[in-house]
């Protein structure tokens, strides 16, 4: 758990970068089996004019470029907010081994993580899913961001 907290803290640093840029503050870090950081990313769809530029996708792209492979077996993705359905598709396609997220997403993920964890879908790859790591800190940055917007 100590390792998860360390990498989630790095993902929170990425979320703060998104916040500085005026984007929804979500950050992600993808780590290889050895513990080496393969990619980092933060939400950037507004400034990049790219609806797929979620933190998870940005980090996955960087990791794939580093490894020169779109498959990332054995990797662990740390993300401050539960992934959306689009990001889950990319996570499965990349063969990420484990996803660790902070805050739960009630609106856009709508229980997808729970269904995936139960094996409700017939995929040929399984992803270990751990939620709630530093959930309070990960949720707080989002609450502050949206309070300022209102």
PDB file of C-alpha atoms in Angstrom:
ATOM      1  CA  UNK A   1       0.000   0.000   0.000  1.00  0.00           C
ATOM      2  CA  UNK A   2       2.919   2.333   0.690  1.00  0.00           C
ATOM      3  CA  UNK A   3       4.001   1.966  -2.946  1.00  0.00           C
ATOM      4  CA  UNK A   4       0.463   2.748  -4.119  1.00  0.00           C
ATOM      5  CA  UNK A   5       0.413   5.909  -2.013  1.00  0.00           C
ATOM      6  CA  UNK A   6       3.759   7.056  -3.439  1.00  0.00           C
ATOM      7  CA  UNK A   7       2.638   6.705  -7.048  1.00  0.00           C
ATOM      8  CA  UNK A   8      -0.794   8.179  -6.319  1.00  0.00           C
ATOM      9  CA  UNK A   9       0.955  11.226  -4.891  1.00  0.00           C
ATOM     10  CA  UNK A  10       2.771  11.569  -8.219  1.00  0.00           C
ATOM     11  CA  UNK A  11      -0.569  11.280 -10.028  1.00  0.00           C
ATOM     12  CA  UNK A  12      -1.908  14.061  -7.780  1.00  0.00           C
ATOM     13  CA  UNK A  13       1.014  16.236  -8.879  1.00  0.00           C
ATOM     14  CA  UNK A  14      -0.142  15.671 -12.463  1.00  0.00           C
ATOM     15  CA  UNK A  15      -3.712  16.597 -11.466  1.00  0.00           C
ATOM     16  CA  UNK A  16      -2.391  19.888 -10.073  1.00  0.00           C
ATOM     17  CA  UNK A  17      -0.789  20.601 -13.450  1.00  0.00           C
ATOM     18  CA  UNK A  18      -4.174  20.072 -15.102  1.00  0.00           C
ATOM     19  CA  UNK A  19      -5.751  22.452 -12.608  1.00  0.00           C
ATOM     20  CA  UNK A  20      -3.123  25.121 -13.362  1.00  0.00           C
ATOM     21  CA  UNK A  21      -3.992  24.753 -17.051  1.00  0.00           C
ATOM     22  CA  UNK A  22      -7.694  25.216 -16.316  1.00  0.00           C
ATOM     23  CA  UNK A  23      -8.494  21.575 -17.066  1.00  0.00           C
ATOM     24  CA  UNK A  24     -10.417  19.170 -14.845  1.00  0.00           C
ATOM     25  CA  UNK A  25      -7.727  18.121 -12.343  1.00  0.00           C
ATOM     26  CA  UNK A  26      -7.112  14.463 -13.055  1.00  0.00           C
ATOM     27  CA  UNK A  27      -3.631  12.980 -13.196  1.00  0.00           C
ATOM     28  CA  UNK A  28      -2.181   9.593 -14.057  1.00  0.00           C
ATOM     29  CA  UNK A  29       1.119   7.753 -13.786  1.00  0.00           C
ATOM     30  CA  UNK A  30       1.908   4.402 -15.390  1.00  0.00           C
ATOM     31  CA  UNK A  31       4.613   2.263 -13.846  1.00  0.00           C
ATOM     32  CA  UNK A  32       6.435  -0.793 -15.204  1.00  0.00           C
ATOM     33  CA  UNK A  33       7.011  -4.034 -13.324  1.00  0.00           C
ATOM     34  CA  UNK A  34      10.369  -2.759 -12.073  1.00  0.00           C
ATOM     35  CA  UNK A  35       8.790   0.371 -10.584  1.00  0.00           C
ATOM     36  CA  UNK A  36      10.116   2.632 -13.340  1.00  0.00           C
ATOM     37  CA  UNK A  37       7.730   5.387 -14.397  1.00  0.00           C
ATOM     38  CA  UNK A  38       6.826   4.789 -18.036  1.00  0.00           C
ATOM     39  CA  UNK A  39       4.455   7.691 -18.549  1.00  0.00           C
ATOM     40  CA  UNK A  40       2.740  10.551 -16.790  1.00  0.00           C
ATOM     41  CA  UNK A  41      -0.206  12.611 -17.887  1.00  0.00           C
ATOM     42  CA  UNK A  42      -2.942  15.009 -16.918  1.00  0.00           C
ATOM     43  CA  UNK A  43      -6.281  15.932 -18.414  1.00  0.00           C
ATOM     44  CA  UNK A  44      -5.819  18.190 -21.405  1.00  0.00           C
ATOM     45  CA  UNK A  45      -8.823  17.849 -23.755  1.00  0.00           C
ATOM     46  CA  UNK A  46      -9.775  21.542 -23.785  1.00  0.00           C
ATOM     47  CA  UNK A  47      -6.369  23.010 -24.610  1.00  0.00           C
ATOM     48  CA  UNK A  48      -5.388  20.198 -26.981  1.00  0.00           C
ATOM     49  CA  UNK A  49      -8.791  20.195 -28.731  1.00  0.00           C
ATOM     50  CA  UNK A  50      -8.751  16.435 -28.289  1.00  0.00           C
ATOM     51  CA  UNK A  51     -11.680  14.696 -26.596  1.00  0.00           C
ATOM     52  CA  UNK A  52      -9.473  11.659 -25.913  1.00  0.00           C
ATOM     53  CA  UNK A  53      -6.796  13.606 -24.008  1.00  0.00           C
ATOM     54  CA  UNK A  54      -7.749  12.217 -20.604  1.00  0.00           C
ATOM     55  CA  UNK A  55      -4.931  11.748 -18.094  1.00  0.00           C
ATOM     56  CA  UNK A  56      -4.985   7.962 -18.533  1.00  0.00           C
ATOM     57  CA  UNK A  57      -4.759   8.144 -22.328  1.00  0.00           C
ATOM     58  CA  UNK A  58      -1.920  10.692 -22.197  1.00  0.00           C
ATOM     59  CA  UNK A  59       0.061   8.490 -19.793  1.00  0.00           C
ATOM     60  CA  UNK A  60      -0.626   5.341 -21.850  1.00  0.00           C
ATOM     61  CA  UNK A  61       0.531   7.068 -25.040  1.00  0.00           C
ATOM     62  CA  UNK A  62       3.777   8.193 -23.407  1.00  0.00           C
ATOM     63  CA  UNK A  63       4.444   4.716 -22.022  1.00  0.00           C
ATOM     64  CA  UNK A  64       3.749   3.063 -25.377  1.00  0.00           C
ATOM     65  CA  UNK A  65       6.094   5.478 -27.147  1.00  0.00           C
ATOM     66  CA  UNK A  66       8.822   4.880 -24.559  1.00  0.00           C
ATOM     67  CA  UNK A  67       8.537   1.113 -24.902  1.00  0.00           C
ATOM     68  CA  UNK A  68       7.828   1.246 -28.650  1.00  0.00           C
ATOM     69  CA  UNK A  69       4.909  -1.095 -28.038  1.00  0.00           C
ATOM     70  CA  UNK A  70       1.200  -0.462 -27.652  1.00  0.00           C
ATOM     71  CA  UNK A  71       0.976  -3.382 -25.232  1.00  0.00           C
ATOM     72  CA  UNK A  72       2.029  -2.619 -21.668  1.00  0.00           C
ATOM     73  CA  UNK A  73       1.870  -6.010 -19.918  1.00  0.00           C
ATOM     74  CA  UNK A  74       2.781  -5.996 -16.245  1.00  0.00           C
ATOM     75  CA  UNK A  75       2.204  -2.253 -15.923  1.00  0.00           C
ATOM     76  CA  UNK A  76       0.248  -0.481 -13.209  1.00  0.00           C
ATOM     77  CA  UNK A  77      -1.782   2.653 -13.900  1.00  0.00           C
ATOM     78  CA  UNK A  78      -2.357   5.086 -11.038  1.00  0.00           C
ATOM     79  CA  UNK A  79      -5.077   7.656 -11.652  1.00  0.00           C
ATOM     80  CA  UNK A  80      -6.675  10.160  -9.315  1.00  0.00           C
ATOM     81  CA  UNK A  81     -10.216   9.550 -10.598  1.00  0.00           C
ATOM     82  CA  UNK A  82     -11.938   6.302 -11.540  1.00  0.00           C
ATOM     83  CA  UNK A  83     -11.513   5.851 -15.314  1.00  0.00           C
ATOM     84  CA  UNK A  84     -14.329   6.522 -17.746  1.00  0.00           C
ATOM     85  CA  UNK A  85     -15.540   3.922 -20.223  1.00  0.00           C
ATOM     86  CA  UNK A  86     -13.274   5.246 -23.010  1.00  0.00           C
ATOM     87  CA  UNK A  87     -10.212   4.988 -20.790  1.00  0.00           C
ATOM     88  CA  UNK A  88     -11.148   1.488 -19.655  1.00  0.00           C
ATOM     89  CA  UNK A  89     -11.175   0.421 -23.300  1.00  0.00           C
ATOM     90  CA  UNK A  90      -7.649   1.748 -23.785  1.00  0.00           C
ATOM     91  CA  UNK A  91      -6.476   0.167 -20.523  1.00  0.00           C
ATOM     92  CA  UNK A  92      -7.711  -3.251 -21.632  1.00  0.00           C
ATOM     93  CA  UNK A  93      -6.318  -2.860 -25.133  1.00  0.00           C
ATOM     94  CA  UNK A  94      -2.890  -1.953 -23.691  1.00  0.00           C
ATOM     95  CA  UNK A  95      -3.018  -5.019 -21.407  1.00  0.00           C
ATOM     96  CA  UNK A  96      -2.384  -3.012 -18.250  1.00  0.00           C
ATOM     97  CA  UNK A  97      -2.079  -5.426 -15.332  1.00  0.00           C
ATOM     98  CA  UNK A  98      -3.499  -3.278 -12.549  1.00  0.00           C
ATOM     99  CA  UNK A  99      -5.386  -0.007 -12.149  1.00  0.00           C
ATOM    100  CA  UNK A 100      -5.262   1.916  -8.897  1.00  0.00           C
ATOM    101  CA  UNK A 101      -7.610   4.884  -8.661  1.00  0.00           C
ATOM    102  CA  UNK A 102      -8.316   7.476  -5.998  1.00  0.00           C
ATOM    103  CA  UNK A 103     -11.745   9.076  -6.095  1.00  0.00           C
ATOM    104  CA  UNK A 104     -14.808   7.246  -7.371  1.00  0.00           C
ATOM    105  CA  UNK A 105     -16.607   8.655 -10.401  1.00  0.00           C
ATOM    106  CA  UNK A 106     -20.362   8.363  -9.936  1.00  0.00           C
ATOM    107  CA  UNK A 107     -21.398  10.071 -13.173  1.00  0.00           C
ATOM    108  CA  UNK A 108     -19.320   8.823 -16.106  1.00  0.00           C
ATOM    109  CA  UNK A 109     -17.931   5.527 -14.885  1.00  0.00           C
ATOM    110  CA  UNK A 110     -21.303   4.540 -13.404  1.00  0.00           C
ATOM    111  CA  UNK A 111     -20.189   1.250 -11.900  1.00  0.00           C
ATOM    112  CA  UNK A 112     -18.062   0.104 -14.843  1.00  0.00           C
ATOM    113  CA  UNK A 113     -15.108  -0.550 -12.525  1.00  0.00           C
ATOM    114  CA  UNK A 114     -17.252  -2.778 -10.334  1.00  0.00           C
ATOM    115  CA  UNK A 115     -18.552  -4.729 -13.344  1.00  0.00           C
ATOM    116  CA  UNK A 116     -15.014  -5.155 -14.677  1.00  0.00           C
ATOM    117  CA  UNK A 117     -13.716  -6.281 -11.283  1.00  0.00           C
ATOM    118  CA  UNK A 118     -16.455  -8.934 -11.106  1.00  0.00           C
ATOM    119  CA  UNK A 119     -15.582 -10.222 -14.572  1.00  0.00           C
ATOM    120  CA  UNK A 120     -18.997  -9.268 -15.958  1.00  0.00           C
ATOM    121  CA  UNK A 121     -17.561  -8.777 -19.438  1.00  0.00           C
ATOM    122  CA  UNK A 122     -15.995 -11.524 -21.552  1.00  0.00           C
ATOM    123  CA  UNK A 123     -12.516 -10.093 -22.160  1.00  0.00           C
ATOM    124  CA  UNK A 124      -9.465 -12.237 -22.803  1.00  0.00           C
ATOM    125  CA  UNK A 125      -7.498 -10.059 -20.391  1.00  0.00           C
ATOM    126  CA  UNK A 126      -8.101  -9.351 -16.704  1.00  0.00           C
ATOM    127  CA  UNK A 127      -7.188  -6.135 -14.950  1.00  0.00           C
ATOM    128  CA  UNK A 128      -6.799  -6.004 -11.202  1.00  0.00           C
ATOM    129  CA  UNK A 129      -8.721  -2.975  -9.914  1.00  0.00           C
ATOM    130  CA  UNK A 130      -8.037  -1.183  -6.633  1.00  0.00           C
ATOM    131  CA  UNK A 131     -10.114   1.874  -5.750  1.00  0.00           C
ATOM    132  CA  UNK A 132     -10.029   4.419  -2.973  1.00  0.00           C
ATOM    133  CA  UNK A 133      -6.278   4.990  -2.627  1.00  0.00           C
ATOM    134  CA  UNK A 134      -5.938   8.527  -1.256  1.00  0.00           C
ATOM    135  CA  UNK A 135      -9.603   9.007  -2.170  1.00  0.00           C
ATOM    136  CA  UNK A 136     -10.060  12.033   0.085  1.00  0.00           C
ATOM    137  CA  UNK A 137      -7.127  13.956  -1.402  1.00  0.00           C
ATOM    138  CA  UNK A 138      -8.047  12.965  -4.957  1.00  0.00           C
ATOM    139  CA  UNK A 139     -11.663  13.978  -4.443  1.00  0.00           C
ATOM    140  CA  UNK A 140     -10.812  17.240  -2.716  1.00  0.00           C
ATOM    141  CA  UNK A 141      -8.898  18.682  -5.663  1.00  0.00           C
ATOM    142  CA  UNK A 142     -11.912  17.963  -7.880  1.00  0.00           C
ATOM    143  CA  UNK A 143     -14.387  19.479  -5.386  1.00  0.00           C
ATOM    144  CA  UNK A 144     -12.329  22.679  -5.125  1.00  0.00           C
ATOM    145  CA  UNK A 145     -12.038  22.933  -8.895  1.00  0.00           C
ATOM    146  CA  UNK A 146     -15.780  22.614  -9.493  1.00  0.00           C
ATOM    147  CA  UNK A 147     -16.660  24.945  -6.610  1.00  0.00           C
ATOM    148  CA  UNK A 148     -14.570  27.674  -8.271  1.00  0.00           C
ATOM    149  CA  UNK A 149     -16.379  27.038 -11.562  1.00  0.00           C
ATOM    150  CA  UNK A 150     -19.815  27.565  -9.993  1.00  0.00           C
TER     151      UNK A 150
END
